[in-house]
């Protein structure tokens, strides 16, 4: 199954993707994760990407398209994959379609996870991430047992630069202007399925599986 996850930052795409990996046995390709790793490793690509990410802007198409092309050509993507955070605008979607058409392996589904804006703000501004194992918490919805400390590995929790309030506003504006139009793009292709991304993670996942036709 070749799947694109649509939805605003904070809609829970990454969380659902992690669960889909287990169910379908296909990898998640998160351009946000790939870019954050490049930033943490201090690679030239990471250095270029960081300035855009810290401002909540999109990293140039040429950079992310190159990363995704390279990733989907790898062996573990033969059975399919879950694209999370890519494409982010129509230009990226068009290139992706072209590349996949050349490979003879078009997308099956664009799954949209829908969440209201005030909930998104709390999810994003409240998010804290473990420095060591990347486990995520939320100061409004899912506190760790001990403040500032990861339950899983004891690592320090911190707020990502791009989870600060000003950056989040910008990320949501960028989403409305550039990424939301992808709904129409994929609707025209007849491959959109939607679920409400509110409530318990496992309940949302049941709806996701039902939408994808898997029990
Ligand atoms: P995410 O974790 O998907 O919200 O991504 C975090 C940041 O990485 C975004 O705010 C962008 O700066 C950058 N980014 C991730 N995916 C893309 C993409 N497909 N195109 C451009 N920039 C991206």
Short mmCIF file of C-alpha atoms and ligand atoms in Angstrom, two decimals:
data_model
loop_
_atom_site.label_atom_id
_atom_site.label_comp_id
_atom_site.label_asym_id
_atom_site.label_seq_id
_atom_site.Cartn_x
_atom_site.Cartn_y
_atom_site.Cartn_z
CA UNK A 1 0.00 0.00 0.00
CA UNK A 2 1.35 3.39 -1.00
CA UNK A 3 -0.19 5.94 1.28
CA UNK A 4 0.06 9.69 1.79
CA UNK A 5 -1.06 11.13 5.13
CA UNK A 6 -2.71 14.53 4.92
CA UNK A 7 -3.50 16.78 7.86
CA UNK A 8 -2.25 19.88 9.66
CA UNK A 9 0.80 19.85 11.92
CA UNK A 10 -0.40 18.33 15.21
CA UNK A 11 -3.20 16.29 13.64
CA UNK A 12 -1.48 13.09 14.78
CA UNK A 13 -0.23 11.86 11.41
CA UNK A 14 3.05 10.66 12.90
CA UNK A 15 1.33 8.76 15.71
CA UNK A 16 -1.03 7.00 13.32
CA UNK A 17 1.85 6.29 10.93
CA UNK A 18 3.75 4.50 13.72
CA UNK A 19 0.72 2.25 14.29
CA UNK A 20 0.27 1.65 10.57
CA UNK A 21 3.87 0.44 10.30
CA UNK A 22 3.07 -2.43 12.68
CA UNK A 23 -0.22 -3.34 10.99
CA UNK A 24 0.89 -3.17 7.38
CA UNK A 25 4.60 -3.92 7.75
CA UNK A 26 5.61 -1.00 5.56
CA UNK A 27 7.92 1.89 6.49
CA UNK A 28 6.97 5.44 7.43
CA UNK A 29 8.76 8.14 5.49
CA UNK A 30 8.62 11.35 7.50
CA UNK A 31 10.41 14.23 5.81
CA UNK A 32 10.24 16.14 9.13
CA UNK A 33 12.10 13.29 10.89
CA UNK A 34 14.67 12.98 8.09
CA UNK A 35 15.31 16.73 8.20
CA UNK A 36 15.53 16.83 12.02
CA UNK A 37 18.09 14.02 11.92
CA UNK A 38 20.14 15.94 9.34
CA UNK A 39 19.98 19.01 11.63
CA UNK A 40 21.05 16.96 14.68
CA UNK A 41 23.91 15.38 12.69
CA UNK A 42 25.03 18.83 11.54
CA UNK A 43 25.20 17.81 7.86
CA UNK A 44 25.32 20.54 5.16
CA UNK A 45 21.71 19.66 4.27
CA UNK A 46 20.74 19.94 7.95
CA UNK A 47 22.40 23.34 8.22
CA UNK A 48 20.48 24.59 5.20
CA UNK A 49 17.18 23.13 6.41
CA UNK A 50 17.41 24.42 10.00
CA UNK A 51 16.97 28.10 9.12
CA UNK A 52 13.66 27.33 7.36
CA UNK A 53 12.44 24.90 10.01
CA UNK A 54 13.10 27.27 12.92
CA UNK A 55 10.96 29.91 11.19
CA UNK A 56 8.15 27.44 10.45
CA UNK A 57 8.71 27.78 6.71
CA UNK A 58 8.94 25.01 4.16
CA UNK A 59 12.39 23.75 3.23
CA UNK A 60 12.96 24.25 -0.56
CA UNK A 61 11.22 21.66 -2.77
CA UNK A 62 14.47 20.64 -4.46
CA UNK A 63 15.88 19.48 -1.10
CA UNK A 64 12.89 17.45 0.13
CA UNK A 65 12.02 15.97 -3.27
CA UNK A 66 15.59 14.64 -3.56
CA UNK A 67 15.33 13.05 -0.11
CA UNK A 68 12.01 11.36 -0.85
CA UNK A 69 13.07 10.07 -4.28
CA UNK A 70 16.12 8.46 -2.73
CA UNK A 71 14.11 6.94 0.11
CA UNK A 72 11.28 5.40 -1.93
CA UNK A 73 13.80 3.73 -4.24
CA UNK A 74 15.12 1.64 -1.32
CA UNK A 75 14.28 -2.06 -1.01
CA UNK A 76 12.07 -1.81 2.07
CA UNK A 77 9.65 0.41 0.10
CA UNK A 78 8.88 -2.26 -2.51
CA UNK A 79 5.78 -3.42 -0.59
CA UNK A 80 4.67 0.15 -0.04
CA UNK A 81 5.20 3.03 2.40
CA UNK A 82 3.51 5.75 4.40
CA UNK A 83 4.45 9.27 3.42
CA UNK A 84 4.11 11.57 6.43
CA UNK A 85 4.68 15.29 5.93
CA UNK A 86 5.27 14.95 2.19
CA UNK A 87 4.01 16.32 -0.16
CA UNK A 88 3.49 19.73 1.44
CA UNK A 89 2.45 21.68 -1.67
CA UNK A 90 1.11 21.06 -5.15
CA UNK A 91 4.53 21.26 -6.79
CA UNK A 92 5.79 18.41 -4.57
CA UNK A 93 2.62 16.38 -5.24
CA UNK A 94 3.06 16.77 -9.00
CA UNK A 95 6.69 15.65 -8.93
CA UNK A 96 5.76 12.70 -6.71
CA UNK A 97 3.05 11.61 -9.14
CA UNK A 98 5.48 11.85 -12.03
CA UNK A 99 8.17 9.82 -10.27
CA UNK A 100 5.66 7.16 -9.19
CA UNK A 101 4.15 6.96 -12.69
CA UNK A 102 7.65 6.30 -14.04
CA UNK A 103 8.06 3.54 -11.47
CA UNK A 104 4.64 2.13 -12.43
CA UNK A 105 3.57 2.32 -8.79
CA UNK A 106 1.08 5.15 -8.20
CA UNK A 107 -0.37 6.17 -4.82
CA UNK A 108 -3.32 4.11 -3.54
CA UNK A 109 -4.73 6.46 -0.91
CA UNK A 110 -4.43 9.95 0.53
CA UNK A 111 -5.68 9.65 4.08
CA UNK A 112 -6.70 12.89 5.74
CA UNK A 113 -6.64 13.20 9.55
CA UNK A 114 -8.90 16.12 10.47
CA UNK A 115 -8.59 18.13 13.71
CA UNK A 116 -9.96 21.57 14.71
CA UNK A 117 -7.54 24.46 14.99
CA UNK A 118 -7.80 25.18 18.76
CA UNK A 119 -7.00 21.54 19.51
CA UNK A 120 -4.05 21.68 17.12
CA UNK A 121 -2.65 24.72 18.96
CA UNK A 122 -2.75 22.91 22.34
CA UNK A 123 -1.29 19.74 20.90
CA UNK A 124 1.59 21.66 19.33
CA UNK A 125 2.40 24.25 22.01
CA UNK A 126 2.05 21.57 24.73
CA UNK A 127 4.30 19.07 22.98
CA UNK A 128 7.53 18.02 24.71
CA UNK A 129 10.00 15.59 23.14
CA UNK A 130 12.60 13.34 24.76
CA UNK A 131 16.11 14.35 23.76
CA UNK A 132 17.28 10.73 23.90
CA UNK A 133 14.53 8.52 22.44
CA UNK A 134 12.22 11.12 20.75
CA UNK A 135 9.17 9.88 22.72
CA UNK A 136 6.55 12.64 22.76
CA UNK A 137 4.49 13.99 25.68
CA UNK A 138 2.02 16.83 26.08
CA UNK A 139 1.64 19.18 29.05
CA UNK A 140 -2.15 19.36 28.40
CA UNK A 141 -3.00 15.81 27.36
CA UNK A 142 -0.30 13.29 28.29
CA UNK A 143 2.07 14.32 31.07
CA UNK A 144 5.10 12.21 31.97
CA UNK A 145 5.07 10.75 35.49
CA UNK A 146 7.85 13.13 36.54
CA UNK A 147 7.90 16.65 35.11
CA UNK A 148 10.52 17.13 32.41
CA UNK A 149 11.70 13.50 32.44
CA UNK A 150 10.94 10.75 29.91
CA UNK A 151 9.02 7.76 31.39
CA UNK A 152 10.65 5.38 28.94
CA UNK A 153 14.37 6.19 29.13
CA UNK A 154 14.80 8.93 31.77
CA UNK A 155 15.95 11.41 29.10
CA UNK A 156 15.36 15.14 29.37
CA UNK A 157 12.16 16.51 27.79
CA UNK A 158 12.43 19.66 25.72
CA UNK A 159 10.34 21.84 23.44
CA UNK A 160 11.38 21.63 19.78
CA UNK A 161 12.29 25.02 18.30
CA UNK A 162 9.53 24.61 15.76
CA UNK A 163 6.98 23.88 18.54
CA UNK A 164 7.30 27.43 20.00
CA UNK A 165 4.12 29.51 19.70
CA UNK A 166 5.21 32.00 17.01
CA UNK A 167 6.63 29.24 14.84
CA UNK A 168 3.48 27.18 15.26
CA UNK A 169 1.28 30.05 14.07
CA UNK A 170 3.52 30.34 11.04
CA UNK A 171 3.44 26.56 10.42
CA UNK A 172 -0.37 26.57 10.53
CA UNK A 173 -0.51 29.56 8.14
CA UNK A 174 1.87 27.79 5.77
CA UNK A 175 -0.33 24.70 6.04
CA UNK A 176 -3.52 26.65 5.14
CA UNK A 177 -1.86 28.43 2.22
CA UNK A 178 0.25 25.64 0.72
CA UNK A 179 -0.69 22.20 2.05
CA UNK A 180 -4.49 22.31 2.56
CA UNK A 181 -5.06 22.69 -1.23
CA UNK A 182 -3.67 19.14 -1.62
CA UNK A 183 -7.07 17.84 -0.45
CA UNK A 184 -8.60 19.11 -3.67
CA UNK A 185 -5.65 17.83 -5.68
CA UNK A 186 -6.12 14.26 -4.40
CA UNK A 187 -9.93 14.48 -4.39
CA UNK A 188 -9.77 15.08 -8.13
CA UNK A 189 -7.81 11.84 -8.39
CA UNK A 190 -10.51 10.11 -6.34
CA UNK A 191 -8.13 8.67 -3.71
CA UNK A 192 -9.02 10.69 -0.56
CA UNK A 193 -10.31 9.04 2.62
CA UNK A 194 -10.93 11.10 5.78
CA UNK A 195 -11.09 10.39 9.51
CA UNK A 196 -11.64 12.70 12.50
CA UNK A 197 -8.41 12.81 14.51
CA UNK A 198 -10.00 13.53 17.92
CA UNK A 199 -10.15 11.32 21.01
CA UNK A 200 -8.24 8.22 22.02
CA UNK A 201 -5.29 7.25 19.79
CA UNK A 202 -6.47 3.62 19.48
CA UNK A 203 -10.02 4.67 18.57
CA UNK A 204 -8.65 6.96 15.88
CA UNK A 205 -6.53 4.08 14.65
CA UNK A 206 -9.62 1.83 14.36
CA UNK A 207 -11.23 4.50 12.18
CA UNK A 208 -8.05 4.72 10.11
CA UNK A 209 -8.03 0.95 9.55
CA UNK A 210 -11.74 0.98 8.66
CA UNK A 211 -11.12 3.77 6.14
CA UNK A 212 -8.27 1.77 4.63
CA UNK A 213 -10.44 -1.33 4.49
CA UNK A 214 -8.55 -3.30 7.15
CA UNK A 215 -10.11 -4.59 10.39
P1 LIG B 1 6.92 18.13 10.35
O1 LIG B 1 7.55 17.38 11.47
O2 LIG B 1 6.42 17.25 9.24
O3 LIG B 1 5.86 19.11 10.83
O4 LIG B 1 8.09 19.01 9.68
C1 LIG B 1 8.84 19.95 10.41
C2 LIG B 1 9.42 21.00 9.47
O5 LIG B 1 10.26 20.36 8.50
C3 LIG B 1 8.41 21.78 8.66
O6 LIG B 1 7.87 22.88 9.37
C4 LIG B 1 9.23 22.21 7.46
O7 LIG B 1 10.11 23.28 7.79
C5 LIG B 1 10.12 21.00 7.23
N1 LIG B 1 9.47 20.04 6.29
C6 LIG B 1 9.02 18.78 6.57
N2 LIG B 1 8.50 18.19 5.49
C7 LIG B 1 8.62 19.10 4.47
C8 LIG B 1 8.26 19.10 3.10
N3 LIG B 1 7.63 18.05 2.52
N4 LIG B 1 8.53 20.22 2.36
C9 LIG B 1 9.15 21.27 2.91
N5 LIG B 1 9.51 21.36 4.20
C10 LIG B 1 9.25 20.28 4.99
#
